mmCIF file of C-alpha atoms and ligand atoms in Angstrom:
data_model
loop_
_atom_site.group_PDB
_atom_site.id
_atom_site.type_symbol
_atom_site.label_atom_id
_atom_site.label_comp_id
_atom_site.label_asym_id
_atom_site.label_seq_id
_atom_site.Cartn_x
_atom_site.Cartn_y
_atom_site.Cartn_z
ATOM 1 C CA MET A 1 0.000 0.000 0.000
ATOM 2 C CA ASN A 2 1.273 3.498 -0.799
ATOM 3 C CA GLN A 3 1.769 6.276 1.716
ATOM 4 C CA PHE A 4 -1.266 8.503 2.178
ATOM 5 C CA SER A 5 -2.445 11.264 4.474
ATOM 6 C CA TYR A 6 -5.691 11.103 6.422
ATOM 7 C CA VAL A 7 -8.003 13.964 7.343
ATOM 8 C CA ARG A 8 -11.282 14.023 9.237
ATOM 9 C CA PRO A 9 -13.077 17.270 8.327
ATOM 10 C CA ALA A 10 -15.589 18.747 10.757
ATOM 11 C CA SER A 11 -17.951 20.028 8.077
ATOM 12 C CA GLN A 12 -19.395 18.932 4.745
ATOM 13 C CA LYS A 13 -17.908 22.009 3.082
ATOM 14 C CA ALA A 14 -14.427 21.198 4.387
ATOM 15 C CA ALA A 15 -14.751 17.613 3.153
ATOM 16 C CA ILE A 16 -15.819 18.730 -0.328
ATOM 17 C CA ASP A 17 -13.049 21.359 -0.452
ATOM 18 C CA ALA A 18 -10.458 18.723 0.501
ATOM 19 C CA ILE A 19 -11.509 16.484 -2.388
ATOM 20 C CA PHE A 20 -11.979 19.303 -4.882
ATOM 21 C CA ARG A 21 -8.501 20.708 -4.310
ATOM 22 C CA ASP A 22 -6.679 17.376 -4.608
ATOM 23 C CA ASN A 23 -7.167 15.021 -7.588
ATOM 24 C CA THR A 24 -5.565 12.163 -5.670
ATOM 25 C CA ALA A 25 -7.906 12.424 -2.647
ATOM 26 C CA ARG A 26 -10.823 10.059 -1.996
ATOM 27 C CA PHE A 27 -13.696 10.066 0.475
ATOM 28 C CA ILE A 28 -13.716 7.147 2.873
ATOM 29 C CA ALA A 29 -16.574 5.929 5.090
ATOM 30 C CA GLY A 30 -16.780 2.166 5.774
ATOM 31 C CA GLY A 31 -13.781 1.486 3.527
ATOM 32 C CA THR A 32 -14.935 -2.058 2.761
ATOM 33 C CA ASN A 33 -14.050 -1.756 -0.932
ATOM 34 C CA LEU A 34 -11.600 1.154 -1.036
ATOM 35 C CA LEU A 35 -9.093 -0.450 1.348
ATOM 36 C CA ASP A 36 -9.060 -3.659 -0.740
ATOM 37 C CA LEU A 37 -8.437 -1.589 -3.866
ATOM 38 C CA MET A 38 -5.566 0.208 -2.134
ATOM 39 C CA LYS A 39 -4.019 -3.013 -0.802
ATOM 40 C CA ASN A 40 -4.150 -4.542 -4.283
ATOM 41 C CA GLY A 41 -2.567 -1.473 -5.885
ATOM 42 C CA VAL A 42 -5.643 -0.851 -8.042
ATOM 43 C CA THR A 43 -5.915 2.666 -6.700
ATOM 44 C CA ALA A 44 -3.428 4.811 -4.795
ATOM 45 C CA PRO A 45 -5.033 7.922 -3.272
ATOM 46 C CA GLU A 46 -2.554 10.242 -1.560
ATOM 47 C CA LYS A 47 -5.214 11.530 0.815
ATOM 48 C CA LEU A 48 -8.238 9.928 2.473
ATOM 49 C CA VAL A 49 -11.018 12.249 3.587
ATOM 50 C CA ASP A 50 -12.981 10.505 6.341
ATOM 51 C CA ILE A 51 -16.655 11.541 6.318
ATOM 52 C CA ASN A 52 -17.774 9.393 9.247
ATOM 53 C CA ARG A 53 -18.087 12.357 11.620
ATOM 54 C CA LEU A 54 -20.341 14.349 9.302
ATOM 55 C CA PRO A 55 -24.035 14.310 10.323
ATOM 56 C CA LEU A 56 -25.056 11.927 7.544
ATOM 57 C CA LYS A 57 -26.401 9.024 9.620
ATOM 58 C CA ASP A 58 -30.118 9.338 9.170
ATOM 59 C CA ILE A 59 -33.034 6.957 8.648
ATOM 60 C CA ARG A 60 -36.249 8.951 8.542
ATOM 61 C CA PHE A 61 -39.680 8.726 6.933
ATOM 62 C CA SER A 62 -41.240 12.125 6.348
ATOM 63 C CA ASN A 63 -43.492 13.649 3.686
ATOM 64 C CA ASN A 64 -44.024 10.142 2.305
ATOM 65 C CA ILE A 65 -40.318 9.766 1.561
ATOM 66 C CA LEU A 66 -37.708 7.532 3.175
ATOM 67 C CA HIS A 67 -34.494 9.475 3.760
ATOM 68 C CA LEU A 68 -31.273 7.508 4.192
ATOM 69 C CA GLY A 69 -28.128 9.412 5.093
ATOM 70 C CA ALA A 70 -24.991 8.508 3.162
ATOM 71 C CA THR A 71 -23.156 7.047 6.148
ATOM 72 C CA THR A 72 -26.001 4.932 7.517
ATOM 73 C CA ILE A 73 -24.743 1.397 7.950
ATOM 74 C CA ASN A 74 -26.135 -1.320 5.651
ATOM 75 C CA SER A 75 -27.081 -3.654 8.518
ATOM 76 C CA GLU A 76 -28.922 -0.841 10.365
ATOM 77 C CA VAL A 77 -30.891 0.083 7.251
ATOM 78 C CA ALA A 78 -31.801 -3.551 6.571
ATOM 79 C CA ALA A 79 -33.054 -4.076 10.133
ATOM 80 C CA HIS A 80 -34.820 -0.749 10.608
ATOM 81 C CA PRO A 81 -38.588 -1.134 11.216
ATOM 82 C CA LEU A 82 -39.408 1.674 8.763
ATOM 83 C CA VAL A 83 -37.475 -0.069 6.009
ATOM 84 C CA LYS A 84 -38.800 -3.538 6.818
ATOM 85 C CA THR A 85 -42.378 -2.254 6.892
ATOM 86 C CA HIS A 86 -42.483 0.189 3.986
ATOM 87 C CA PHE A 87 -39.544 -0.895 1.792
ATOM 88 C CA PRO A 88 -39.073 -4.639 2.358
ATOM 89 C CA LEU A 89 -37.449 -5.086 -1.062
ATOM 90 C CA LEU A 90 -34.570 -2.857 0.061
ATOM 91 C CA SER A 91 -34.171 -4.811 3.287
ATOM 92 C CA GLN A 92 -34.082 -8.133 1.404
ATOM 93 C CA ALA A 93 -31.517 -6.840 -1.089
ATOM 94 C CA LEU A 94 -29.235 -5.502 1.644
ATOM 95 C CA LEU A 95 -29.334 -8.805 3.513
ATOM 96 C CA ALA A 96 -28.377 -10.650 0.304
ATOM 97 C CA GLY A 97 -25.155 -8.638 0.056
ATOM 98 C CA ALA A 98 -21.692 -9.475 1.400
ATOM 99 C CA SER A 99 -21.495 -10.848 4.966
ATOM 100 C CA GLN A 100 -22.840 -9.665 8.326
ATOM 101 C CA GLN A 101 -19.401 -8.307 9.243
ATOM 102 C CA LEU A 102 -19.171 -6.297 6.022
ATOM 103 C CA ARG A 103 -22.766 -5.073 6.323
ATOM 104 C CA ASN A 104 -21.853 -3.769 9.802
ATOM 105 C CA MET A 105 -19.203 -1.514 8.233
ATOM 106 C CA ALA A 106 -20.508 -0.717 4.742
ATOM 107 C CA THR A 107 -22.500 2.471 4.235
ATOM 108 C CA THR A 108 -25.324 3.520 1.933
ATOM 109 C CA GLY A 109 -23.135 5.928 -0.045
ATOM 110 C CA GLY A 110 -20.204 3.520 -0.149
ATOM 111 C CA ASN A 111 -22.405 0.708 -1.412
ATOM 112 C CA MET A 112 -23.314 2.906 -4.382
ATOM 113 C CA MET A 113 -19.661 3.798 -4.973
ATOM 114 C CA GLN A 114 -18.248 0.266 -4.852
ATOM 115 C CA ARG A 115 -16.363 -0.801 -7.939
ATOM 116 C CA THR A 116 -16.717 -3.854 -10.149
ATOM 117 C CA ARG A 117 -15.381 -7.198 -8.935
ATOM 118 C CA CYS A 118 -14.028 -8.115 -12.401
ATOM 119 C CA SER A 119 -10.947 -10.161 -11.530
ATOM 120 C CA TYR A 120 -8.880 -8.511 -14.287
ATOM 121 C CA PHE A 121 -9.604 -5.115 -12.715
ATOM 122 C CA TYR A 122 -8.054 -6.350 -9.450
ATOM 123 C CA ASP A 123 -5.050 -8.038 -11.115
ATOM 124 C CA ILE A 124 -2.669 -5.185 -11.855
ATOM 125 C CA THR A 125 -0.564 -7.402 -14.148
ATOM 126 C CA MET A 126 -3.510 -7.657 -16.593
ATOM 127 C CA PRO A 127 -4.816 -5.096 -19.080
ATOM 128 C CA CYS A 128 -7.910 -3.249 -17.923
ATOM 129 C CA ASN A 129 -9.454 -0.131 -19.468
ATOM 130 C CA LYS A 130 -11.309 0.651 -16.260
ATOM 131 C CA ARG A 131 -8.167 0.612 -14.087
ATOM 132 C CA SER A 132 -5.759 1.971 -16.723
ATOM 133 C CA PRO A 133 -7.625 3.529 -19.678
ATOM 134 C CA GLY A 134 -6.276 2.500 -23.060
ATOM 135 C CA THR A 135 -4.573 -0.723 -21.936
ATOM 136 C CA GLY A 136 -7.265 -3.078 -23.239
ATOM 137 C CA CYS A 137 -9.715 -5.442 -21.574
ATOM 138 C CA GLY A 138 -8.524 -8.741 -20.134
ATOM 139 C CA ALA A 139 -12.064 -10.091 -19.844
ATOM 140 C CA ILE A 140 -12.926 -9.801 -23.545
ATOM 141 C CA GLY A 141 -11.311 -12.970 -24.836
ATOM 142 C CA GLY A 142 -10.519 -14.035 -21.263
ATOM 143 C CA ILE A 143 -12.606 -15.800 -18.626
ATOM 144 C CA ASN A 144 -15.855 -13.864 -18.709
ATOM 145 C CA ARG A 145 -18.521 -16.032 -17.074
ATOM 146 C CA MET A 146 -19.265 -13.294 -14.472
ATOM 147 C CA HIS A 147 -19.561 -10.527 -17.048
ATOM 148 C CA ALA A 148 -22.270 -8.436 -18.694
ATOM 149 C CA ILE A 149 -25.042 -9.545 -21.020
ATOM 150 C CA PHE A 150 -26.563 -6.057 -21.348
ATOM 151 C CA GLY A 151 -25.069 -2.665 -22.202
ATOM 152 C CA ALA A 152 -21.415 -3.724 -22.566
ATOM 153 C CA SER A 153 -18.978 -1.971 -24.903
ATOM 154 C CA ASP A 154 -15.847 -2.999 -26.766
ATOM 155 C CA GLN A 155 -13.922 -1.252 -23.971
ATOM 156 C CA CYS A 156 -15.390 -2.993 -20.922
ATOM 157 C CA ILE A 157 -17.845 -5.814 -20.146
ATOM 158 C CA ALA A 158 -17.769 -5.569 -16.345
ATOM 159 C CA VAL A 159 -20.851 -5.671 -14.119
ATOM 160 C CA HIS A 160 -21.936 -3.526 -11.196
ATOM 161 C CA PRO A 161 -21.625 -5.567 -7.963
ATOM 162 C CA SER A 162 -24.205 -4.087 -5.547
ATOM 163 C CA ASP A 163 -27.416 -5.746 -4.361
ATOM 164 C CA MET A 164 -28.733 -2.660 -2.561
ATOM 165 C CA CYS A 165 -28.538 -0.613 -5.758
ATOM 166 C CA ILE A 166 -30.694 -3.097 -7.690
ATOM 167 C CA ALA A 167 -33.523 -2.534 -5.202
ATOM 168 C CA LEU A 168 -32.958 1.241 -5.233
ATOM 169 C CA ALA A 169 -33.211 1.228 -9.038
ATOM 170 C CA ALA A 170 -36.472 -0.735 -8.902
ATOM 171 C CA LEU A 171 -37.859 1.631 -6.251
ATOM 172 C CA ASP A 172 -37.099 4.826 -8.224
ATOM 173 C CA ALA A 173 -34.764 6.267 -5.599
ATOM 174 C CA THR A 174 -33.098 9.661 -5.918
ATOM 175 C CA VAL A 175 -29.461 10.327 -5.013
ATOM 176 C CA ILE A 176 -28.840 13.537 -3.051
ATOM 177 C CA VAL A 177 -25.487 15.123 -3.772
ATOM 178 C CA ALA A 178 -23.563 18.127 -2.440
ATOM 179 C CA GLY A 179 -20.685 19.677 -4.326
ATOM 180 C CA PRO A 180 -18.538 22.763 -4.821
ATOM 181 C CA LYS A 181 -21.323 24.403 -6.834
ATOM 182 C CA GLY A 182 -24.117 23.435 -4.426
ATOM 183 C CA GLY A 183 -26.512 20.516 -4.183
ATOM 184 C CA ARG A 184 -28.352 18.498 -6.794
ATOM 185 C CA ARG A 185 -30.585 15.459 -7.094
ATOM 186 C CA ILE A 186 -29.855 12.578 -9.467
ATOM 187 C CA PRO A 187 -32.548 10.026 -10.389
ATOM 188 C CA PHE A 188 -31.120 6.614 -9.493
ATOM 189 C CA ALA A 189 -31.389 5.365 -13.076
ATOM 190 C CA ASP A 190 -29.000 8.167 -14.115
ATOM 191 C CA PHE A 191 -26.456 7.755 -11.317
ATOM 192 C CA HIS A 192 -24.431 4.783 -12.615
ATOM 193 C CA ARG A 193 -23.128 4.696 -16.182
ATOM 194 C CA LEU A 194 -22.692 2.198 -18.972
ATOM 195 C CA PRO A 195 -19.025 1.732 -19.920
ATOM 196 C CA GLY A 196 -19.053 3.154 -23.471
ATOM 197 C CA ASN A 197 -15.675 4.699 -24.273
ATOM 198 C CA THR A 198 -15.053 5.800 -20.684
ATOM 199 C CA PRO A 199 -15.214 2.631 -18.576
ATOM 200 C CA GLU A 200 -13.052 4.298 -15.911
ATOM 201 C CA LYS A 201 -16.146 6.302 -14.915
ATOM 202 C CA ASP A 202 -18.640 4.269 -12.888
ATOM 203 C CA ASN A 203 -21.106 7.086 -12.210
ATOM 204 C CA ASN A 204 -22.113 10.637 -13.052
ATOM 205 C CA LEU A 205 -20.757 12.393 -9.973
ATOM 206 C CA GLY A 206 -18.840 15.579 -10.777
ATOM 207 C CA LYS A 207 -15.485 16.635 -9.353
ATOM 208 C CA GLY A 208 -15.671 17.114 -5.590
ATOM 209 C CA GLU A 209 -19.271 15.913 -5.315
ATOM 210 C CA LEU A 210 -20.290 13.995 -2.197
ATOM 211 C CA ILE A 211 -23.306 11.708 -1.860
ATOM 212 C CA THR A 212 -25.155 12.966 1.215
ATOM 213 C CA GLY A 213 -28.136 10.640 1.048
ATOM 214 C CA VAL A 214 -30.761 8.714 -0.865
ATOM 215 C CA GLU A 215 -34.502 9.244 -0.952
ATOM 216 C CA ILE A 216 -37.128 6.645 -1.802
ATOM 217 C CA PRO A 217 -40.722 7.741 -2.382
ATOM 218 C CA ALA A 218 -43.516 5.831 -0.658
ATOM 219 C CA ASN A 219 -44.882 3.104 -2.884
ATOM 220 C CA PRO A 220 -47.455 0.306 -2.843
ATOM 221 C CA PHE A 221 -44.755 -2.392 -2.930
ATOM 222 C CA THR A 222 -44.971 -3.533 0.671
ATOM 223 C CA ARG A 223 -46.394 -7.033 0.309
ATOM 224 C CA HIS A 224 -45.567 -8.542 -3.074
ATOM 225 C CA VAL A 225 -41.793 -8.168 -3.274
ATOM 226 C CA TYR A 226 -38.887 -10.551 -3.670
ATOM 227 C CA TYR A 227 -35.137 -10.160 -4.084
ATOM 228 C CA LEU A 228 -33.573 -13.244 -5.637
ATOM 229 C CA LYS A 229 -29.805 -13.629 -5.823
ATOM 230 C CA VAL A 230 -28.221 -16.479 -7.763
ATOM 231 C CA ARG A 231 -24.536 -17.016 -7.001
ATOM 232 C CA ASP A 232 -21.812 -19.629 -6.896
ATOM 233 C CA ARG A 233 -22.148 -20.219 -3.140
ATOM 234 C CA ALA A 234 -24.854 -19.527 -0.589
ATOM 235 C CA SER A 235 -23.305 -16.446 1.013
ATOM 236 C CA TYR A 236 -20.505 -13.916 0.642
ATOM 237 C CA ALA A 237 -20.485 -14.095 -3.146
ATOM 238 C CA PHE A 238 -21.413 -11.646 -5.861
ATOM 239 C CA ALA A 239 -24.444 -12.274 -8.039
ATOM 240 C CA LEU A 240 -24.285 -14.167 -11.284
ATOM 241 C CA VAL A 241 -27.805 -12.831 -11.705
ATOM 242 C CA SER A 242 -30.073 -11.089 -9.206
ATOM 243 C CA VAL A 243 -33.649 -9.894 -9.548
ATOM 244 C CA ALA A 244 -35.510 -7.204 -7.628
ATOM 245 C CA ALA A 245 -39.210 -7.839 -8.202
ATOM 246 C CA ALA A 246 -42.125 -5.793 -6.843
ATOM 247 C CA LEU A 247 -45.794 -6.085 -7.734
ATOM 248 C CA ASP A 248 -48.835 -4.053 -6.810
ATOM 249 C CA ILE A 249 -51.674 -6.560 -7.138
ATOM 250 C CA SER A 250 -55.368 -5.776 -6.825
ATOM 251 C CA GLY A 251 -57.647 -8.789 -6.980
ATOM 252 C CA SER A 252 -56.312 -10.779 -9.925
ATOM 253 C CA THR A 253 -54.684 -7.845 -11.728
ATOM 254 C CA ILE A 254 -51.175 -6.405 -11.578
ATOM 255 C CA ARG A 255 -51.618 -2.640 -11.230
ATOM 256 C CA GLN A 256 -47.875 -1.891 -11.351
ATOM 257 C CA ALA A 257 -44.696 -3.928 -11.634
ATOM 258 C CA ARG A 258 -41.076 -3.073 -10.914
ATOM 259 C CA LEU A 259 -38.229 -5.253 -12.090
ATOM 260 C CA ALA A 260 -34.472 -4.753 -12.083
ATOM 261 C CA LEU A 261 -31.567 -7.116 -12.660
ATOM 262 C CA GLY A 262 -28.159 -7.218 -11.014
ATOM 263 C CA GLY A 263 -24.992 -9.004 -12.105
ATOM 264 C CA VAL A 264 -25.778 -8.477 -15.780
ATOM 265 C CA ALA A 265 -24.684 -4.927 -16.674
ATOM 266 C CA HIS A 266 -22.342 -2.076 -15.733
ATOM 267 C CA LYS A 267 -25.274 -0.525 -13.845
ATOM 268 C CA PRO A 268 -28.484 -1.785 -12.235
ATOM 269 C CA TRP A 269 -30.549 -2.962 -15.199
ATOM 270 C CA ARG A 270 -34.162 -1.863 -15.015
ATOM 271 C CA LEU A 271 -36.599 -3.881 -17.131
ATOM 272 C CA TYR A 272 -39.072 -1.212 -18.238
ATOM 273 C CA GLU A 273 -40.541 -3.174 -21.162
ATOM 274 C CA ALA A 274 -41.268 -6.208 -19.023
ATOM 275 C CA GLU A 275 -42.857 -3.965 -16.365
ATOM 276 C CA LYS A 276 -45.110 -2.439 -19.042
ATOM 277 C CA MET A 277 -46.015 -5.871 -20.375
ATOM 278 C CA LEU A 278 -47.088 -7.035 -16.895
ATOM 279 C CA THR A 279 -49.249 -3.989 -16.125
ATOM 280 C CA GLY A 280 -52.938 -4.878 -16.243
ATOM 281 C CA LYS A 281 -52.233 -8.606 -16.557
ATOM 282 C CA ALA A 282 -52.987 -11.435 -14.166
ATOM 283 C CA PRO A 283 -50.109 -12.597 -11.930
ATOM 284 C CA THR A 284 -49.719 -15.980 -13.611
ATOM 285 C CA GLU A 285 -46.641 -18.038 -14.406
ATOM 286 C CA GLU A 286 -47.477 -17.770 -18.096
ATOM 287 C CA ASN A 287 -47.387 -13.963 -17.958
ATOM 288 C CA PHE A 288 -44.179 -14.037 -15.909
ATOM 289 C CA ARG A 289 -42.659 -16.290 -18.586
ATOM 290 C CA ILE A 290 -43.582 -13.794 -21.313
ATOM 291 C CA ALA A 291 -42.132 -10.954 -19.192
ATOM 292 C CA ALA A 292 -38.862 -12.893 -18.818
ATOM 293 C CA THR A 293 -38.630 -13.339 -22.596
ATOM 294 C CA VAL A 294 -39.317 -9.635 -23.167
ATOM 295 C CA ALA A 295 -36.750 -8.729 -20.515
ATOM 296 C CA THR A 296 -33.901 -10.637 -22.161
ATOM 297 C CA ARG A 297 -34.554 -9.810 -25.834
ATOM 298 C CA SER A 298 -31.570 -7.445 -26.057
ATOM 299 C CA ALA A 299 -29.086 -9.710 -24.255
ATOM 300 C CA ALA A 300 -25.679 -10.154 -25.931
ATOM 301 C CA THR A 301 -23.347 -12.802 -24.529
ATOM 302 C CA PHE A 302 -19.604 -13.538 -24.523
ATOM 303 C CA GLN A 303 -17.661 -16.783 -24.692
ATOM 304 C CA HIS A 304 -18.374 -18.040 -21.170
ATOM 305 C CA ASN A 305 -21.550 -16.312 -20.023
ATOM 306 C CA ALA A 306 -24.340 -17.449 -22.391
ATOM 307 C CA PHE A 307 -25.779 -19.384 -19.434
ATOM 308 C CA LYS A 308 -26.775 -16.052 -17.888
ATOM 309 C CA VAL A 309 -29.647 -15.570 -20.367
ATOM 310 C CA PRO A 310 -31.706 -18.627 -19.327
ATOM 311 C CA MET A 311 -30.560 -18.024 -15.750
ATOM 312 C CA ALA A 312 -31.936 -14.468 -15.903
ATOM 313 C CA GLN A 313 -35.190 -15.687 -17.450
ATOM 314 C CA ASN A 314 -35.695 -18.390 -14.831
ATOM 315 C CA SER A 315 -34.728 -15.991 -12.048
ATOM 316 C CA ILE A 316 -37.264 -13.411 -13.230
ATOM 317 C CA ILE A 317 -40.026 -16.051 -13.314
ATOM 318 C CA THR A 318 -39.061 -17.317 -9.856
ATOM 319 C CA ALA A 319 -38.768 -13.850 -8.297
ATOM 320 C CA LEU A 320 -42.113 -12.720 -9.729
ATOM 321 C CA SER A 321 -43.802 -15.955 -8.625
ATOM 322 C CA LYS A 322 -42.389 -15.575 -5.094
ATOM 323 C CA ALA A 323 -43.435 -11.905 -5.008
ATOM 324 C CA ALA A 324 -46.954 -12.787 -6.134
ATOM 325 C CA ALA A 325 -46.959 -15.833 -3.851
ATOM 326 C CA ILE A 326 -48.469 -18.050 -6.557
HETATM 327 FE FE1 SF4 B 1 -11.297 -4.027 -16.955
HETATM 328 FE FE2 SF4 B 1 -13.850 -3.830 -17.614
HETATM 329 FE FE3 SF4 B 1 -12.291 -5.405 -19.004
HETATM 330 FE FE4 SF4 B 1 -12.874 -6.072 -16.484
HETATM 331 S S1 SF4 B 1 -14.299 -5.947 -18.173
HETATM 332 S S2 SF4 B 1 -10.863 -6.152 -17.503
HETATM 333 S S3 SF4 B 1 -13.041 -4.033 -15.552
HETATM 334 S S4 SF4 B 1 -12.091 -3.183 -18.837
#
């Protein structure tokens, strides 16, 4: 690990100034991903700006909106009665992620900022356009069974690793950001990026911007929800495919559906067409099967990951069936 300095600003403004003035500085909260990246030599910040003392630990439901501060701990959010009652999909997704020990350290903002687990990204002897732009991509033509089936580019085929973010995408969350020019709000669907020609950029944060929180509007998805994670082992593994499914069912009709996939793209992959197809339909396995086909029409696979297409289809059918309890 390289030498670095460590500061613990007393105010949000001081934290933002510290990052804005120094291109090599990084915010740190739980550090559950950043410290691994530093130990592996993937990143080498010369300054860490600790935001843990800023007043960003907040779990509050007001004006029909759930407010989560950026430094709220994943395990506290997952277990909070407000979240379990009004946003059970988020609680399920958080509990599917990492391990209890990691969830006790990881924060809401950090979860959103975590980087891909592509093994070539972590192996500094291999080419990787995300780690070192212009060097090539070890995964294209390499072992790519974990990689993307949606939205990849010829520069990068990595996937976003979070479970929490898949639920936040399905629940139409908004990211609250503070920066040198003031605050702004970013719809969750626009926060993470596809790789395109700039795979080194995971998200649309500007220079010096700090995530201060996330907001989730109240919704009718309190009963018929299910987060399904398919992975190589039962715990402490990243998703091959995950599904966040939420249904608003009245009688025998789906009034609204929300569906998002994890483990398949460089960002949480919302399935808008499948949601539209399900609206107004009966919650039957046949309709879920059609939705799964619609959802995977644009999939494009690589040498080792074609299995992810039927896996995604079956996972969508299973998650929707569990959510509907049919
Ligand atoms: Fe790097 Fe992306 Fe290629 Fe993985 S898929 S080696 S992260 S460029």
